Amino acid sequence: MDPETVPQEITTLVGREVYSKNGVFVGEVEDIRLDLDRQSVTGLALHQLNTELFGEQARSSRGVIIPYRWVQAVGDVVIVNDVVERLQAADSDSDSEEVAA
């Protein structure tokens, strides 16, 4: 993890909006997952999820945890790589295969 991407106060992440690097809203940071032994951030717990990305999962769960290694930049918002969008596309592909079967 690049220390430059970790804000001085990790609590400042809570409440920030999370976007993919392509500008797609992912969710809002609700909490932070920490590795106390290593004294590092390992994940971000998101809520207020984008239902277009997460579909039914967004409505039926409290949120998701994304690995902190996906974070590319932290500023007024948190930017994550586009893997979230690719996961959604993969889910859509598997759904269409199930429907066709």
mmCIF file of C-alpha atoms in Angstrom:
data_model
loop_
_atom_site.group_PDB
_atom_site.id
_atom_site.type_symbol
_atom_site.label_atom_id
_atom_site.label_comp_id
_atom_site.label_asym_id
_atom_site.label_seq_id
_atom_site.Cartn_x
_atom_site.Cartn_y
_atom_site.Cartn_z
ATOM 1 C CA MET A 1 0.000 0.000 0.000
ATOM 2 C CA ASP A 2 1.353 3.400 -0.957
ATOM 3 C CA PRO A 3 1.552 5.591 2.170
ATOM 4 C CA GLU A 4 0.797 8.642 0.053
ATOM 5 C CA THR A 5 -2.721 7.335 -0.681
ATOM 6 C CA VAL A 6 -3.554 6.918 3.017
ATOM 7 C CA PRO A 7 -4.922 10.122 4.529
ATOM 8 C CA GLN A 8 -3.297 11.420 7.712
ATOM 9 C CA GLU A 9 -6.499 10.724 9.647
ATOM 10 C CA ILE A 10 -8.104 7.541 8.408
ATOM 11 C CA THR A 11 -11.383 8.584 9.993
ATOM 12 C CA THR A 12 -11.597 11.317 7.344
ATOM 13 C CA LEU A 13 -12.425 8.565 4.838
ATOM 14 C CA VAL A 14 -15.785 7.878 6.483
ATOM 15 C CA GLY A 15 -18.564 9.584 4.555
ATOM 16 C CA ARG A 16 -16.554 10.109 1.373
ATOM 17 C CA GLU A 17 -18.049 9.067 -1.909
ATOM 18 C CA VAL A 18 -16.259 6.360 -3.882
ATOM 19 C CA TYR A 19 -15.998 6.474 -7.671
ATOM 20 C CA SER A 20 -14.327 4.235 -10.225
ATOM 21 C CA LYS A 21 -11.507 5.786 -12.206
ATOM 22 C CA ASN A 22 -14.039 6.026 -15.057
ATOM 23 C CA GLY A 23 -16.246 8.315 -12.960
ATOM 24 C CA VAL A 24 -18.919 5.749 -12.037
ATOM 25 C CA PHE A 25 -20.329 6.175 -8.518
ATOM 26 C CA VAL A 26 -19.670 3.018 -6.458
ATOM 27 C CA GLY A 27 -20.868 3.899 -2.949
ATOM 28 C CA GLU A 28 -20.035 5.800 0.213
ATOM 29 C CA VAL A 29 -17.444 4.855 2.835
ATOM 30 C CA GLU A 30 -19.216 3.731 6.010
ATOM 31 C CA ASP A 31 -16.292 2.156 7.846
ATOM 32 C CA ILE A 32 -12.681 1.102 7.472
ATOM 33 C CA ARG A 33 -11.188 -2.370 7.846
ATOM 34 C CA LEU A 34 -7.826 -2.322 9.628
ATOM 35 C CA ASP A 35 -5.020 -4.822 10.162
ATOM 36 C CA LEU A 36 -3.957 -3.836 13.666
ATOM 37 C CA ASP A 37 -0.848 -6.013 13.635
ATOM 38 C CA ARG A 38 0.468 -4.311 10.501
ATOM 39 C CA GLN A 39 -1.115 -0.957 11.368
ATOM 40 C CA SER A 40 -2.579 -0.638 7.896
ATOM 41 C CA VAL A 41 -5.895 -0.148 6.149
ATOM 42 C CA THR A 42 -6.990 -3.326 4.365
ATOM 43 C CA GLY A 43 -10.457 -2.438 3.127
ATOM 44 C CA LEU A 44 -13.274 0.053 2.880
ATOM 45 C CA ALA A 45 -16.802 -0.855 3.927
ATOM 46 C CA LEU A 46 -19.232 0.837 1.553
ATOM 47 C CA HIS A 47 -22.931 1.525 1.845
ATOM 48 C CA GLN A 48 -25.346 3.616 -0.255
ATOM 49 C CA LEU A 49 -24.247 1.361 -3.110
ATOM 50 C CA ASN A 50 -24.817 2.063 -6.782
ATOM 51 C CA THR A 51 -27.658 -0.329 -7.593
ATOM 52 C CA GLU A 52 -26.652 -0.376 -11.268
ATOM 53 C CA LEU A 53 -23.286 -1.903 -10.288
ATOM 54 C CA PHE A 54 -24.435 -4.197 -7.512
ATOM 55 C CA GLY A 55 -28.042 -4.890 -8.518
ATOM 56 C CA GLU A 56 -30.107 -6.933 -6.103
ATOM 57 C CA GLN A 57 -27.111 -7.389 -3.793
ATOM 58 C CA ALA A 58 -27.159 -3.645 -3.061
ATOM 59 C CA ARG A 59 -30.774 -3.780 -1.934
ATOM 60 C CA SER A 60 -30.524 -6.951 0.126
ATOM 61 C CA SER A 61 -27.307 -6.274 2.072
ATOM 62 C CA ARG A 62 -25.892 -3.574 4.295
ATOM 63 C CA GLY A 63 -22.977 -2.985 1.949
ATOM 64 C CA VAL A 64 -19.749 -4.391 0.600
ATOM 65 C CA ILE A 65 -16.101 -4.323 1.576
ATOM 66 C CA ILE A 66 -13.635 -3.518 -1.162
ATOM 67 C CA PRO A 67 -9.915 -4.200 -0.756
ATOM 68 C CA TYR A 68 -7.870 -1.092 -0.064
ATOM 69 C CA ARG A 69 -5.428 -2.159 -2.783
ATOM 70 C CA TRP A 70 -8.128 -1.104 -5.275
ATOM 71 C CA VAL A 71 -7.855 2.509 -4.069
ATOM 72 C CA GLN A 72 -5.977 4.673 -6.537
ATOM 73 C CA ALA A 73 -6.451 8.133 -5.023
ATOM 74 C CA VAL A 74 -7.891 9.775 -1.935
ATOM 75 C CA GLY A 75 -9.004 13.395 -2.024
ATOM 76 C CA ASP A 76 -12.431 14.957 -1.752
ATOM 77 C CA VAL A 77 -13.618 11.590 -3.064
ATOM 78 C CA VAL A 78 -12.032 8.138 -3.169
ATOM 79 C CA ILE A 79 -11.072 6.807 -6.606
ATOM 80 C CA VAL A 80 -10.852 3.040 -7.089
ATOM 81 C CA ASN A 81 -9.745 1.112 -10.143
ATOM 82 C CA ASP A 82 -12.383 -0.080 -12.575
ATOM 83 C CA VAL A 83 -12.399 -3.654 -11.278
ATOM 84 C CA VAL A 84 -15.782 -2.926 -9.658
ATOM 85 C CA GLU A 85 -17.250 -2.254 -13.081
ATOM 86 C CA ARG A 86 -15.630 -5.411 -14.475
ATOM 87 C CA LEU A 87 -17.124 -7.460 -11.623
ATOM 88 C CA GLN A 88 -20.554 -6.152 -12.520
ATOM 89 C CA ALA A 89 -19.993 -7.025 -16.174
ATOM 90 C CA ALA A 90 -18.876 -10.536 -15.200
ATOM 91 C CA ASP A 91 -22.026 -10.972 -13.111
ATOM 92 C CA SER A 92 -24.127 -9.887 -16.065
ATOM 93 C CA ASP A 93 -22.384 -12.417 -18.305
ATOM 94 C CA SER A 94 -22.967 -15.246 -15.829
ATOM 95 C CA ASP A 95 -26.614 -14.203 -15.409
ATOM 96 C CA SER A 96 -27.179 -14.321 -19.157
ATOM 97 C CA GLU A 97 -25.552 -17.757 -19.325
ATOM 98 C CA GLU A 98 -27.856 -19.012 -16.578
ATOM 99 C CA VAL A 99 -30.895 -17.627 -18.387
ATOM 100 C CA ALA A 100 -29.831 -19.264 -21.641
ATOM 101 C CA ALA A 101 -29.243 -22.637 -20.003
#
